[in-house]
C-alpha positions as CSV (number, residue, x, y, z in Angstrom):
1,M,19.1,-9.1,20.9
2,S,15.9,-7.2,21.3
3,V,12.8,-9.2,20.2
4,L,11.3,-6.0,18.8
5,V,14.3,-5.3,16.6
6,L,14.2,-8.9,15.4
7,L,10.5,-8.7,14.5
8,L,10.9,-5.3,12.8
9,A,13.9,-6.5,10.7
10,V,12.3,-9.8,9.7
11,S,9.1,-8.0,8.8
12,A,11.1,-5.5,6.7
13,A,12.9,-8.4,5.0
14,C,9.5,-10.0,4.2
15,C,8.2,-6.8,2.6
16,L,11.4,-6.2,0.6
17,G,11.6,-9.8,-0.7
18,F,8.0,-9.8,-1.9
19,G,8.4,-6.2,-3.3
20,F,11.5,-7.1,-5.3
21,V,9.7,-10.1,-7.0
22,L,6.7,-8.0,-8.0
23,Q,9.0,-5.1,-9.3
24,Q,11.0,-7.5,-11.4
25,N,7.9,-9.1,-12.8
26,A,6.9,-5.7,-14.1
27,A,10.3,-4.2,-15.0
28,Q,11.3,-7.0,-17.3
29,K,8.5,-5.7,-19.7
30,A,9.8,-2.2,-19.8
31,P,11.5,-0.8,-23.0
32,L,15.3,-1.2,-23.0
33,S,15.6,2.4,-24.2
34,D,14.8,3.4,-20.6
35,F,18.0,1.7,-19.3
36,L,19.6,3.7,-16.5
37,S,17.2,6.6,-17.1
38,F,14.8,8.2,-14.7
39,R,12.2,7.8,-17.5
40,L,12.2,4.1,-16.5
41,L,10.5,5.0,-13.2
42,L,7.9,7.0,-15.0
43,D,7.0,4.1,-17.4
44,L,6.9,1.6,-14.5
45,M,4.5,3.8,-12.5
46,R,1.8,3.0,-15.0
47,I,2.0,-0.7,-14.1
48,P,-0.1,-1.7,-11.0
49,R,2.0,-4.7,-10.2
50,W,5.2,-2.5,-10.0
51,L,3.4,0.0,-7.8
52,G,2.4,-2.8,-5.5
53,G,6.0,-4.0,-5.3
54,L,7.2,-0.4,-4.7
55,G,4.7,0.0,-1.9
56,L,6.0,-3.2,-0.3
57,M,9.6,-2.0,-0.8
58,V,8.8,1.3,0.9
59,A,7.1,-0.4,3.8
60,G,10.1,-2.6,4.2
61,M,12.4,0.4,4.2
62,V,10.2,2.1,6.8
63,L,10.3,-1.0,9.0
64,G,14.0,-1.3,8.5
65,A,14.5,2.4,9.4
66,I,12.6,1.8,12.7
67,A,14.7,-1.3,13.4
68,L,17.9,0.7,12.7
69,G,16.7,3.3,15.1
70,K,16.4,0.7,17.9
71,G,19.4,-1.5,17.1
72,E,22.9,-1.4,15.7
73,I,23.3,-1.4,12.0
74,S,25.7,-4.3,12.3
75,L,22.9,-6.3,13.8
76,V,20.0,-5.2,11.6
77,E,21.7,-5.5,8.2
78,P,22.4,-9.3,8.3
79,L,18.7,-9.8,9.3
80,L,17.6,-7.6,6.3
81,A,19.6,-9.9,4.0
82,T,17.0,-12.7,4.7
83,N,14.7,-10.8,2.3
84,L,15.9,-13.4,-0.3
85,L,14.1,-16.1,1.6
86,F,10.8,-14.4,1.2
87,A,11.5,-13.6,-2.4
88,L,12.2,-17.3,-3.0
89,A,9.0,-18.2,-1.2
90,L,6.9,-16.1,-3.5
91,S,8.8,-17.2,-6.6
92,R,8.4,-20.8,-5.6
93,H,4.6,-20.2,-5.3
94,Q,4.6,-18.7,-8.7
95,T,6.7,-21.4,-10.4
96,G,5.7,-24.4,-8.4
97,Q,9.4,-25.5,-8.1
98,P,10.4,-27.5,-4.9
99,L,13.2,-26.3,-2.7
100,G,15.4,-29.4,-3.3
101,R,19.0,-29.7,-2.0
102,Q,20.1,-26.4,-3.4
103,G,17.2,-24.5,-1.8
104,W,17.7,-26.1,1.6
105,A,21.4,-25.7,1.4
106,G,21.1,-22.0,0.6
107,L,18.5,-21.5,3.3
108,L,20.7,-23.1,6.0
109,L,23.8,-21.2,4.9
110,L,22.0,-17.9,4.9
111,A,20.2,-18.4,8.2
112,G,23.2,-20.1,9.8
113,G,25.6,-17.3,8.5
114,V,23.4,-14.6,10.0
115,S,23.3,-16.4,13.3
116,A,27.0,-17.1,13.3
117,F,27.9,-13.5,12.6
118,I,25.6,-12.1,15.3
119,V,26.8,-14.7,17.9
120,A,30.5,-14.3,17.1
121,G,30.5,-10.5,16.7
122,E,28.0,-9.6,19.5
123,P,27.1,-6.2,17.8
124,R,26.6,-3.4,20.3
125,G,26.4,0.3,20.2
126,G,29.3,2.7,21.0
127,T,30.3,6.3,20.5
128,A,29.8,7.6,16.9
129,V,32.9,9.1,15.3
130,T,32.4,12.9,15.0
131,D,35.3,13.5,12.6
132,P,33.5,14.5,9.3
133,L,36.6,13.5,7.3
134,R,36.1,9.9,8.3
135,H,32.4,10.0,7.3
136,W,33.2,11.4,3.9
137,L,36.1,9.0,3.3
138,I,34.0,5.9,4.0
139,I,30.9,7.1,2.2
140,G,33.0,8.4,-0.7
141,A,34.7,5.1,-1.1
142,V,31.4,3.1,-1.1
143,V,29.7,5.6,-3.5
144,G,32.8,5.7,-5.7
145,A,32.8,1.9,-6.0
146,A,29.1,2.1,-6.9
147,L,29.9,4.7,-9.6
148,V,32.7,2.5,-11.1
149,L,30.4,-0.6,-11.1
150,T,27.7,1.5,-12.9
151,T,30.2,2.7,-15.5
152,Y,31.2,-0.8,-16.4
153,A,27.6,-2.0,-16.3
154,K,26.8,0.5,-19.1
155,R,29.3,-1.2,-21.3
156,S,28.0,-4.7,-20.8
157,R,24.3,-4.1,-20.1
158,L,23.1,-7.4,-21.4
159,S,25.8,-9.7,-20.0
160,W,27.3,-8.8,-16.6
161,G,25.6,-5.4,-16.5
162,P,22.7,-6.4,-14.3
163,V,24.9,-8.0,-11.7
164,L,27.1,-4.9,-11.6
165,L,24.1,-2.6,-11.3
166,A,22.6,-4.7,-8.5
167,L,26.0,-4.5,-6.7
168,A,26.1,-0.8,-7.1
169,A,22.5,-0.4,-5.9
170,G,23.2,-2.6,-2.9
171,L,26.2,-0.4,-1.9
172,L,24.0,2.7,-2.2
173,Y,21.3,1.1,-0.1
174,G,23.9,0.2,2.6
175,V,24.9,3.9,2.8
176,Q,21.2,4.8,2.8
177,D,20.7,2.6,5.8
178,A,23.6,4.2,7.7
179,L,22.4,7.7,6.9
180,T,18.8,6.8,7.9
181,R,20.1,5.8,11.3
182,V,22.1,9.1,11.6
183,S,19.0,11.0,10.5
184,G,16.9,9.3,13.2
185,T,19.5,10.2,15.8
186,R,19.4,13.9,14.7
187,F,15.6,13.9,14.8
188,S,15.6,12.4,18.3
189,D,18.1,15.0,19.5
190,G,16.5,18.2,18.0
191,G,13.4,17.4,16.1
192,L,12.7,18.5,12.5
193,T,14.9,21.6,12.8
194,E,18.0,19.5,13.7
195,L,17.1,16.8,11.1
196,F,16.9,19.1,8.1
197,A,19.8,21.2,9.2
198,G,22.1,18.3,8.3
199,W,22.9,16.8,4.9
200,Q,22.1,13.3,5.9
201,P,18.3,13.2,5.1
202,Y,19.0,14.6,1.6
203,G,21.6,11.9,1.2
204,V,19.0,9.3,2.2
205,V,16.7,10.5,-0.7
206,A,19.6,10.7,-3.2
207,C,20.8,7.2,-2.4
208,G,17.3,5.8,-2.4
209,V,16.2,7.3,-5.8
210,T,19.5,6.5,-7.5
211,G,19.5,3.0,-6.1
212,L,16.0,2.5,-7.3
213,V,16.9,3.5,-10.9
214,L,19.9,1.1,-10.8
215,V,18.0,-1.9,-9.5
216,Q,15.0,-1.4,-11.8
217,S,17.5,-1.2,-14.8
218,A,19.0,-4.5,-13.5
219,F,15.5,-6.1,-13.2
220,E,14.7,-4.8,-16.7
221,T,17.6,-6.4,-18.4
222,A,18.0,-9.8,-16.7
223,P,16.2,-12.5,-14.6
224,L,15.9,-11.9,-10.9
225,R,18.4,-14.7,-10.2
226,M,21.1,-12.6,-11.7
227,S,20.4,-9.3,-9.9
228,L,18.8,-10.1,-6.5
229,P,21.7,-12.1,-5.0
230,A,24.2,-9.3,-5.8
231,L,21.8,-6.7,-4.3
232,T,21.2,-8.7,-1.2
233,A,24.9,-9.4,-0.6
234,A,26.2,-5.9,-1.2
235,E,23.8,-4.0,1.1
236,P,24.7,-5.6,4.5
237,L,28.4,-5.5,3.7
238,A,28.2,-1.7,2.9
239,G,26.0,-1.1,5.9
240,I,28.3,-3.0,8.3
241,L,31.3,-1.1,7.0
242,C,29.5,2.3,7.7
243,G,28.3,1.1,11.1
244,V,31.8,0.0,12.3
245,G,33.6,2.7,10.3
246,F,31.9,5.9,11.7
247,M,28.7,5.1,13.5
248,G,30.2,3.6,16.6
249,D,29.0,0.0,16.2
250,R,31.3,-2.4,18.0
251,L,32.1,-6.0,17.2
252,R,34.3,-8.4,19.1
253,T,37.8,-8.4,17.6
254,D,39.6,-11.3,19.2
255,T,40.9,-14.0,16.9
256,G,38.0,-16.5,17.5
257,A,35.4,-13.8,17.0
258,L,36.9,-12.4,13.8
259,A,37.1,-15.9,12.4
260,G,33.4,-16.5,13.3
261,E,32.3,-13.2,11.8
262,A,34.2,-13.9,8.6
263,A,32.8,-17.4,8.3
264,G,29.3,-16.1,9.0
265,L,29.5,-13.4,6.3
266,A,31.0,-15.9,3.9
267,A,28.1,-18.3,4.6
268,V,25.6,-15.5,4.1
269,V,27.0,-14.6,0.7
270,A,27.2,-18.3,-0.3
271,G,23.6,-18.8,0.8
272,I,22.4,-15.8,-1.1
273,V,24.1,-17.0,-4.3
274,L,22.6,-20.5,-4.0
275,L,19.1,-19.2,-3.3
276,G,19.4,-16.6,-6.1
277,L,20.4,-19.3,-8.6
278,H,17.6,-21.6,-7.5
279,P,15.3,-22.7,-10.4
280,A,12.3,-21.3,-8.5
281,M,13.6,-17.7,-9.1
282,P,12.0,-16.1,-12.1
283,C,13.9,-16.4,-15.3
284,G,12.0,-13.6,-17.0
285,T,10.1,-13.8,-20.2
286,A,11.7,-15.6,-23.1
287,E,13.2,-13.0,-25.4
288,T,15.3,-14.2,-28.3
289,D,16.3,-10.7,-29.2
290,P,16.2,-8.1,-26.4
291,E,16.9,-5.3,-28.9
292,A,13.9,-6.2,-30.9
293,R,11.8,-5.7,-27.8
294,D,13.3,-2.3,-27.4
295,L,12.4,-1.3,-31.0
296,Q,8.8,-2.6,-30.6
297,R,8.2,-0.4,-27.6
298,R,9.7,2.9,-28.8
């Protein structure tokens, strides 16, 4: 593993984790009438804390894009999932909650799962698939799943809605990561002319903006502990699917390696859930009647 890729990915995870906490701190105060609306972003832009969180998030995405340009997506994505560790660190500072057994167990599962997946899979580059049909099938399946999750989220916006929205946003961010790497390759091959001649950079923007609306709507309607674990778990899974599916990333496929990769990913998801449910994660402001908050802010 390249030390530079490791440093870039961990730095990106740090920025993303801190950014998500600041964004949720601000988004929970937004009017519920903005749910799943681009108007939500316009309202949040008036809040300095949210702008600071957005700036950190953008910095994390830029660092992640550089890491993706220098390493395989199947290697970088699990490292980006450690953003939850940094989110927990900031939340712990805000709440004063100790890590305890749950926190340490989640930390060990997440860090150990990432290490196990990388060691077992030995991610390496290969020849990207040129068949556009395969690209569209995989991307269409992931985006379609995000659309289905969003549809169900609209029906249960104050119960399971935030979790479903975060899952949908994570899937879109995974596709965005894959398209970012493809865009970087096109830029390296032919500069700006080659880059903007393809649809991929526009796909990056579309996934990024749509994912931002979804995740802010999730932050708006529920505590961070409900949304961030789902977001953090879905993004690397979608990214790895795209990386192996059409970007040419290669993983070991013998029985032992597959078992190690599966165990590593399972440990990552379990660690994400434990950390996301930790008492140090913000619970949001106490609101006995969310609809009353909406009426007050109209």
